[in-house]
CSV table of N, CA and C in Angstrom, one decimal:
chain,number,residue,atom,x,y,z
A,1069,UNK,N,0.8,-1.2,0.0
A,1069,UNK,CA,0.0,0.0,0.0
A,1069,UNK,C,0.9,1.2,0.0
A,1070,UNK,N,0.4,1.8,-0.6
A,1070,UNK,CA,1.6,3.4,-1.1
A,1070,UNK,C,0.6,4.7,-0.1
A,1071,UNK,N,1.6,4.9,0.9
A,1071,UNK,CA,1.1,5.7,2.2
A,1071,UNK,C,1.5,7.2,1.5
A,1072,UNK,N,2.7,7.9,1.2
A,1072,UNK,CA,3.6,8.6,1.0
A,1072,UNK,C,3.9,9.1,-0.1
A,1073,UNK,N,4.0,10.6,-0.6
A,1073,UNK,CA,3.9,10.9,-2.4
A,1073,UNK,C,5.5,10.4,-2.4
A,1074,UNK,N,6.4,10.1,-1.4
A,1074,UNK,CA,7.7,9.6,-1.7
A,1074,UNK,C,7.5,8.0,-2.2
A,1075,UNK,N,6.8,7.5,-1.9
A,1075,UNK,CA,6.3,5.8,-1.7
A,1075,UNK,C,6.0,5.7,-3.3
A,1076,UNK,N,4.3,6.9,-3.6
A,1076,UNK,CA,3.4,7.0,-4.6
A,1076,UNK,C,5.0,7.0,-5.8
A,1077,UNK,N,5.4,8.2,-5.8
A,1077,UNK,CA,6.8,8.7,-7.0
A,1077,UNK,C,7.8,7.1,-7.3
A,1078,UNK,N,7.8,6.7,-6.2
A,1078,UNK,CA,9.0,5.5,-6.6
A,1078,UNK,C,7.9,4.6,-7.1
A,1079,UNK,N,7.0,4.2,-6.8
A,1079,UNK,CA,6.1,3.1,-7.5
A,1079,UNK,C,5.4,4.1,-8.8
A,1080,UNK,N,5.6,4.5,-8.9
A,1080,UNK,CA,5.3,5.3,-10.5
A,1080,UNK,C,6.9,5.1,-11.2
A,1081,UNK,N,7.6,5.5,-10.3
A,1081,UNK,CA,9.1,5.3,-11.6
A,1081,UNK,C,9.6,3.9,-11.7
A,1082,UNK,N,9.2,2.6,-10.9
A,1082,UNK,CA,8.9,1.8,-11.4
A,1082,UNK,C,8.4,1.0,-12.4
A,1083,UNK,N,6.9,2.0,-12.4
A,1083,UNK,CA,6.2,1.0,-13.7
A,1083,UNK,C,6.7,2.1,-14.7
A,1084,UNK,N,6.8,3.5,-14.3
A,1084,UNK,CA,7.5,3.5,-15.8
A,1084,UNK,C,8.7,2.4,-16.2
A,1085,UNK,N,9.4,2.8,-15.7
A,1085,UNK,CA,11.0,1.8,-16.1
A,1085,UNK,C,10.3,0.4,-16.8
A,1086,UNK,N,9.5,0.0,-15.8
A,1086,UNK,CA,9.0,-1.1,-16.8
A,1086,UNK,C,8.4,-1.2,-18.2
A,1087,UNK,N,7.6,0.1,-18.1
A,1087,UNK,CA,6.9,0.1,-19.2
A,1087,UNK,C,7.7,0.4,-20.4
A,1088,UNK,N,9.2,1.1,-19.7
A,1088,UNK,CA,9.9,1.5,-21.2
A,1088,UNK,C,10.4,0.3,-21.5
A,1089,UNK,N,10.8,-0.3,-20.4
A,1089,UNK,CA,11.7,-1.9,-21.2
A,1089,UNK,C,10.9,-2.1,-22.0
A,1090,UNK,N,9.5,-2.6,-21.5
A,1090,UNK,CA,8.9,-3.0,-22.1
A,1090,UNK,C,8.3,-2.5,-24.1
A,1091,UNK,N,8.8,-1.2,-23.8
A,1091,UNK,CA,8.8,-0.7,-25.0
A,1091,UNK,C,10.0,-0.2,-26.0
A,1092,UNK,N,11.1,-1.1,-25.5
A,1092,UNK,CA,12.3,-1.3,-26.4
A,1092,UNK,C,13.6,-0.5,-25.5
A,1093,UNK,N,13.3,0.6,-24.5
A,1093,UNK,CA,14.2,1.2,-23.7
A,1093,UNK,C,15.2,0.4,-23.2
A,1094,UNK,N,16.2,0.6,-22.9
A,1094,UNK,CA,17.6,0.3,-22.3
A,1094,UNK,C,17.5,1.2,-21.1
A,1095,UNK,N,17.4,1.0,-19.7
A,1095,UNK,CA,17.6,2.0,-18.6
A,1095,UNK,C,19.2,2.0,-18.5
A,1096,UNK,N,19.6,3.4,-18.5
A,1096,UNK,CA,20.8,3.9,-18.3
A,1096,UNK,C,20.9,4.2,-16.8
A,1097,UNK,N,20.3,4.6,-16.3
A,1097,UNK,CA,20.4,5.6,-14.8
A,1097,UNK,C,19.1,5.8,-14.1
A,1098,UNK,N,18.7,5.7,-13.0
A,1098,UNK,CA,17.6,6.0,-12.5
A,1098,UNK,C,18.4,7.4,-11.0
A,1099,UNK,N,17.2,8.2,-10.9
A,1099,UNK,CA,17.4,9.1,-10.1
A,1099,UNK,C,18.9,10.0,-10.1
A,1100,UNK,N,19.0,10.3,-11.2
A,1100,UNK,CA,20.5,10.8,-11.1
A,1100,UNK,C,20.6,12.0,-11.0
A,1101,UNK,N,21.0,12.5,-10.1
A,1101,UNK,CA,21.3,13.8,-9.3
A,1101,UNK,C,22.5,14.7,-9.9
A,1102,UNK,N,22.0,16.1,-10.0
A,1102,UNK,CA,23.1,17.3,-10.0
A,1102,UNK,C,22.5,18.3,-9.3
A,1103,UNK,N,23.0,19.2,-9.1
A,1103,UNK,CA,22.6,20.7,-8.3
A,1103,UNK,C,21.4,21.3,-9.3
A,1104,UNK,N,21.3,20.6,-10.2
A,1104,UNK,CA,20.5,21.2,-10.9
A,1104,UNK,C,18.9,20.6,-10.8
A,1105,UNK,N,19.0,19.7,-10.1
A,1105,UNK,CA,18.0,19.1,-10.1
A,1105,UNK,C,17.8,17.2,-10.0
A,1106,UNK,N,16.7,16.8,-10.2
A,1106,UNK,CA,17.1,15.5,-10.4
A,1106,UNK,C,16.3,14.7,-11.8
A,1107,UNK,N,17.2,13.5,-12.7
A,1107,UNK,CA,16.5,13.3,-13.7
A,1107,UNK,C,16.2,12.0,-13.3
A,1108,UNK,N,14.8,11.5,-13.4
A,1108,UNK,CA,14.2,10.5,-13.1
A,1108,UNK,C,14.7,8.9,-13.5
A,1109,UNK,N,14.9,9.0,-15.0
A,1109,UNK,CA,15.1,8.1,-16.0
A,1109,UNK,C,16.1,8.5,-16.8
A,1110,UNK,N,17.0,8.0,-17.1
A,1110,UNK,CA,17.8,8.3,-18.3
A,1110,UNK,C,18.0,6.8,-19.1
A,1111,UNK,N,17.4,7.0,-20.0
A,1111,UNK,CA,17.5,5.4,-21.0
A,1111,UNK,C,17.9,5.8,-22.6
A,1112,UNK,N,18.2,4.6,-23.5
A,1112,UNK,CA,18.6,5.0,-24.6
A,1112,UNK,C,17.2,4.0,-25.2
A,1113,UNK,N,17.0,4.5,-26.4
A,1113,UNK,CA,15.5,4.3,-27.3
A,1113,UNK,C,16.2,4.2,-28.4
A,1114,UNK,N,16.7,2.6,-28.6
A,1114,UNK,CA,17.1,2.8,-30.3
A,1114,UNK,C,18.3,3.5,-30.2
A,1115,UNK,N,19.0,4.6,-30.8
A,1115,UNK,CA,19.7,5.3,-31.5
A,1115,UNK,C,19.5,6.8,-30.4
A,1116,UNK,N,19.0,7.0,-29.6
A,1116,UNK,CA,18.6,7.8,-29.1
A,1116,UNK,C,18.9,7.7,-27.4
A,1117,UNK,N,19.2,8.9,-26.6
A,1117,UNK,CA,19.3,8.9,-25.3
A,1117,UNK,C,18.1,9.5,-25.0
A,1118,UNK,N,17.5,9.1,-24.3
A,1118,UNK,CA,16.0,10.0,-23.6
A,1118,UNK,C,16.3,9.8,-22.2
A,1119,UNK,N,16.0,11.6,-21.7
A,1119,UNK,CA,16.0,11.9,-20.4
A,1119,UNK,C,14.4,12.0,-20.5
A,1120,UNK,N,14.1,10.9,-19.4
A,1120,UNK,CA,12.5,11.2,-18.8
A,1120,UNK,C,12.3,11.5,-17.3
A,1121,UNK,N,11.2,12.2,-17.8
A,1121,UNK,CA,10.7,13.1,-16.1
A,1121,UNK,C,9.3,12.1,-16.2
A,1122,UNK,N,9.2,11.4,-14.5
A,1122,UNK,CA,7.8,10.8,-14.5
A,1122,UNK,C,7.0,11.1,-13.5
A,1123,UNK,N,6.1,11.9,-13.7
A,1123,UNK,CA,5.1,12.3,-13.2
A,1123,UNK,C,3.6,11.4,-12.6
A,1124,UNK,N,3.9,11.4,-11.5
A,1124,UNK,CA,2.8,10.4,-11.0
A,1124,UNK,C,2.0,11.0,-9.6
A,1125,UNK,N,0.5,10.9,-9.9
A,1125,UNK,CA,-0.7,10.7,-9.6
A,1125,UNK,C,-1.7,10.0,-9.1
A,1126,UNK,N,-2.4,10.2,-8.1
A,1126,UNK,CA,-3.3,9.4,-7.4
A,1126,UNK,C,-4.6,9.2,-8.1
A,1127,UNK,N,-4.7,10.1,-8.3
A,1127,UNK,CA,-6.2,10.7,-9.0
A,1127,UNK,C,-5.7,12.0,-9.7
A,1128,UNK,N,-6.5,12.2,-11.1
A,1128,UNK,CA,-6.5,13.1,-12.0
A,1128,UNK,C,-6.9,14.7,-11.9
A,1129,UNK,N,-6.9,15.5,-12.5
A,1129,UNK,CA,-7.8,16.5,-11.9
A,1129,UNK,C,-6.2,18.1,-12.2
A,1130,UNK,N,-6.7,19.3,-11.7
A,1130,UNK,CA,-5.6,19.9,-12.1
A,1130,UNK,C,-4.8,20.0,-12.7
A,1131,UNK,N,-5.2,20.0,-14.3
A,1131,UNK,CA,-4.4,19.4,-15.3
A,1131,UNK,C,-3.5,18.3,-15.7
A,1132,UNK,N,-4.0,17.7,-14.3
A,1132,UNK,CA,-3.1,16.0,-14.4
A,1132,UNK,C,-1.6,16.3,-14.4
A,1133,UNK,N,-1.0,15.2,-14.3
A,1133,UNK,CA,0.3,15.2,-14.2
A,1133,UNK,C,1.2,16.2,-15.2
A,1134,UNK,N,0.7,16.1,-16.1
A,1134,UNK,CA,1.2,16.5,-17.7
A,1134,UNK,C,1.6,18.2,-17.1
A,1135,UNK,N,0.5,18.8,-16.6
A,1135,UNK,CA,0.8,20.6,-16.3
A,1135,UNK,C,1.7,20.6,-15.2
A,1136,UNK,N,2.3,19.6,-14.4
A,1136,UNK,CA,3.7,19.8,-13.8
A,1136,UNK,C,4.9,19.9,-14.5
A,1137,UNK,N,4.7,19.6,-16.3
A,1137,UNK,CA,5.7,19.9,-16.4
A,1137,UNK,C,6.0,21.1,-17.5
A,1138,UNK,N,5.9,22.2,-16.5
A,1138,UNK,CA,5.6,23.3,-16.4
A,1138,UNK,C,7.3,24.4,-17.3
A,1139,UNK,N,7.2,25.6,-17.5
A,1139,UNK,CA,8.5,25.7,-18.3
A,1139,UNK,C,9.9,25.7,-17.6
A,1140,UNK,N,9.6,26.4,-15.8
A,1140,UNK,CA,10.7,26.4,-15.2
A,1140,UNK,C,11.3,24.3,-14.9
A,1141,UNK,N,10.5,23.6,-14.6
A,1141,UNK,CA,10.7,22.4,-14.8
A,1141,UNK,C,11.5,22.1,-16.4
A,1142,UNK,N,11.4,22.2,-17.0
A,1142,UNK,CA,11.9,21.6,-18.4
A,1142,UNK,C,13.2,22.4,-18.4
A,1143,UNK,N,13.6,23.8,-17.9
A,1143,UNK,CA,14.6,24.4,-18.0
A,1143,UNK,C,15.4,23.3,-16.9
A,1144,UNK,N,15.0,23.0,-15.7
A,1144,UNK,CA,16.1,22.6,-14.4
A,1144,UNK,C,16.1,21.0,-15.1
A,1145,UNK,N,15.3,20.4,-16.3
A,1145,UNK,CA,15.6,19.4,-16.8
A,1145,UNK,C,16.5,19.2,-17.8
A,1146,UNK,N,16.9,20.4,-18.5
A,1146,UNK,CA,17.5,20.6,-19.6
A,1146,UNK,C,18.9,21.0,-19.1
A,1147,UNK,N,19.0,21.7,-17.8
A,1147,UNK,CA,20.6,21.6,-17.0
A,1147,UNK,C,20.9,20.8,-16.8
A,1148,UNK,N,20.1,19.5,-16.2
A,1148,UNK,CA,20.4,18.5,-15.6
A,1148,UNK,C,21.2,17.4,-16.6
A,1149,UNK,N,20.2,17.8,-17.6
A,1149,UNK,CA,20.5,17.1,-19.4
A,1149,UNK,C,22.2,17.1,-19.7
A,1150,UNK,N,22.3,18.6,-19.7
A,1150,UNK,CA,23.9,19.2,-20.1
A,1150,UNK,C,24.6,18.7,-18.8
A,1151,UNK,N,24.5,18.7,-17.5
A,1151,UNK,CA,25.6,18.5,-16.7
A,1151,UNK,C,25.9,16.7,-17.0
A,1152,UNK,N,24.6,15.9,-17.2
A,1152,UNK,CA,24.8,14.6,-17.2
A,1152,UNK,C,25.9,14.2,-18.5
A,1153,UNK,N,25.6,15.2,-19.7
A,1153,UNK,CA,26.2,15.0,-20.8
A,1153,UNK,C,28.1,15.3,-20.5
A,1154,UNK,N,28.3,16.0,-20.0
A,1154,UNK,CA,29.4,16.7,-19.8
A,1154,UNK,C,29.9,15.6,-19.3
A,1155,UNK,N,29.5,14.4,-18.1
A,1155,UNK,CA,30.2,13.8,-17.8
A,1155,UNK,C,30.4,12.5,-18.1
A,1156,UNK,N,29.4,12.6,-19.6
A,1156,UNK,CA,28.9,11.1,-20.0
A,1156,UNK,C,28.8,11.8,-21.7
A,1157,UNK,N,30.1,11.9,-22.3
A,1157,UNK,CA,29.6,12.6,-23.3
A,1157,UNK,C,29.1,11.4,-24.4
A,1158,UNK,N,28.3,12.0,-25.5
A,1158,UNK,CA,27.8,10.9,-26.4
A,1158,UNK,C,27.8,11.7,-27.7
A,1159,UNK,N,27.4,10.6,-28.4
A,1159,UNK,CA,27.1,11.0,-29.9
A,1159,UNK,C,25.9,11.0,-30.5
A,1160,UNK,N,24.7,10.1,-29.5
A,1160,UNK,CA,23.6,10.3,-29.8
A,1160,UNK,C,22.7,10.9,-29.8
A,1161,UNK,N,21.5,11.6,-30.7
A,1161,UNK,CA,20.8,12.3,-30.4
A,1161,UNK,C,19.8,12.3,-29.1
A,1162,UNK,N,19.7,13.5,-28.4
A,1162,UNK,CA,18.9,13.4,-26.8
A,1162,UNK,C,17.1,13.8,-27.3
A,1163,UNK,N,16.6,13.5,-26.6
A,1163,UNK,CA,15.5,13.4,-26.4
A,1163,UNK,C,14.8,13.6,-25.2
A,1164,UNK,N,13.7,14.3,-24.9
A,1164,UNK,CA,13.4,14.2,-23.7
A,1164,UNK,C,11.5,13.9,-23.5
A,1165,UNK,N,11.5,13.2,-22.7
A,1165,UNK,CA,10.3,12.4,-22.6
A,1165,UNK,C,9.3,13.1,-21.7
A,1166,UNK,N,8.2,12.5,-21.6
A,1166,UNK,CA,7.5,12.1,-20.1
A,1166,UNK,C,6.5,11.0,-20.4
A,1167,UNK,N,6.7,10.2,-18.9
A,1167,UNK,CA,5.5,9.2,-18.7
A,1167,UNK,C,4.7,9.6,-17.3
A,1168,UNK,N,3.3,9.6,-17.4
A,1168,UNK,CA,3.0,10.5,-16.8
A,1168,UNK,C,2.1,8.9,-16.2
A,1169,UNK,N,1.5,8.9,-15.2
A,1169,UNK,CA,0.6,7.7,-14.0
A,1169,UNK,C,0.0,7.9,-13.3
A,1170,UNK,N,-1.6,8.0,-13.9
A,1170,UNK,CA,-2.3,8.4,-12.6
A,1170,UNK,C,-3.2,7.1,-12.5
A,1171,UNK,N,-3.1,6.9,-10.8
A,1171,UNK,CA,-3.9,5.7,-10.9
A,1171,UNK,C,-3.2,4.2,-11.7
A,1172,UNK,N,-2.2,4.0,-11.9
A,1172,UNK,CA,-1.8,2.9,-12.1
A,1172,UNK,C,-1.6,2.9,-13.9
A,1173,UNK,N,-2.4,4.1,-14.5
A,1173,UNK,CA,-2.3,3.8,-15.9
A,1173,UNK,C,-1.2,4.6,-16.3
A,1174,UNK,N,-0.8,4.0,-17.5
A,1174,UNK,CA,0.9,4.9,-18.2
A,1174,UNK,C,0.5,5.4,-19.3
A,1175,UNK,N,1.2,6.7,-19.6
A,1175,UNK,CA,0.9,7.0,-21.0
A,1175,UNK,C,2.0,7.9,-21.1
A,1176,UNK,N,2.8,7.3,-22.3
A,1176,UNK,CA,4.2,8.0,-22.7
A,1176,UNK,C,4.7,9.0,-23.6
A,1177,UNK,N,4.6,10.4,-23.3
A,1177,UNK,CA,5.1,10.9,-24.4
A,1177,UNK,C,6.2,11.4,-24.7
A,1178,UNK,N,6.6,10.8,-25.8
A,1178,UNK,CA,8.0,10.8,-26.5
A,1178,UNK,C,8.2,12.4,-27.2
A,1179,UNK,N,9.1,13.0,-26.8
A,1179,UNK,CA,9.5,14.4,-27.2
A,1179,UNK,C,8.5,15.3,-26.8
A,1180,UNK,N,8.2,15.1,-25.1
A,1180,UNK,CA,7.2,16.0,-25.2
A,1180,UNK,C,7.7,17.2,-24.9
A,1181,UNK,N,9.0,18.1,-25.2
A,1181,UNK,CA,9.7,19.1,-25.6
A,1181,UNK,C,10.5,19.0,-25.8
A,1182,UNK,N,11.3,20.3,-26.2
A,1182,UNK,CA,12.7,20.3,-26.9
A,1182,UNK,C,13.3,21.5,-26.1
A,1183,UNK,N,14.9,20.4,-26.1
A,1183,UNK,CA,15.8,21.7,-24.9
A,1183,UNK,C,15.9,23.6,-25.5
A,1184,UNK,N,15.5,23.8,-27.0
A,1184,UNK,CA,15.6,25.2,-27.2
A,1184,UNK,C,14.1,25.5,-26.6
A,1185,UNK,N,13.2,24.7,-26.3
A,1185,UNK,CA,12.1,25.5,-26.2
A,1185,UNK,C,11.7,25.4,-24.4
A,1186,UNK,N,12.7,25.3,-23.8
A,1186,UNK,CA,12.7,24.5,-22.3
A,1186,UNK,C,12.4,26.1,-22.0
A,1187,UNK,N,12.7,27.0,-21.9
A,1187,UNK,CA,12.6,28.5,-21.4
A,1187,UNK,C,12.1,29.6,-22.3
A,1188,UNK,N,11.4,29.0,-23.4
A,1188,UNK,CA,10.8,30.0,-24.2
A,1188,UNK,C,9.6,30.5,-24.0
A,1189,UNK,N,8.4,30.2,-23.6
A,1189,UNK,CA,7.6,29.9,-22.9
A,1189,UNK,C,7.3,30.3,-21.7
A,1190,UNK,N,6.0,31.9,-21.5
A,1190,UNK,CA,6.3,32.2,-19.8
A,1190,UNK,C,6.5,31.0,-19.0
A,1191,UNK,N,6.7,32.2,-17.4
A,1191,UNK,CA,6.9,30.9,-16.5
A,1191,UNK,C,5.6,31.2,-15.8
């Protein structure tokens, strides 16, 4: 039984993780920390590195998970992107995701922004 939105968050980035395996993902990193923030998932997709933010929910409502990820969010995700890269440099194109869970259901969206447009966008 999930008491705790620390409890609810880990059992949401669980079934994400799962659900990416399950959808061809390679998990690279889970919870990986800089001052900048923290990135949930980092997995490669094919040819591709995707940093995913997962957003998880009890119940729907307040634009659901999806409106937390808000413009100042995608900026402190897009630092976190560049510090990870710096120390992990690659050749692959990045990508950045979300899988969002409310109530136990998953729904993934693949590029749901782009790092030039992380701060374009009021806050």
């Amino acid at each position: 039984m999930i008491t705790t939105a620390i409890d609810l968050g880990k059992e949401g980035e669980d079934l994400a993780c799962a659900h990416l395996r399950a959808n061809g993902y390679e998990i690279v990193s889970r919870n990986w920390r800089t001052r900048f923030g923290e990135i949930d998932v980092i997995a490669r997709d094919g040819e591709t590195l995707s940093f995913v933010e997962v957003k998880t929910r009890s119940r729907g409502g307040f634009g659901g998970p999806e409106a937390a990820l808000h413009p100042h969010k995608r900026a402190r995700l897009v630092a976190a992107a560049r510090a990870f890269l710096a120390g992990h440099p690659s050749d692959l194109p990045v990508r950045f995701d979300l899988v969002t869970v409310v109530n136990g259901r998953l729904r993934l969206y693949k590029a749901a922004f782009r790092a030039d447009e992380a701060c374009s966008r009021g806050s």
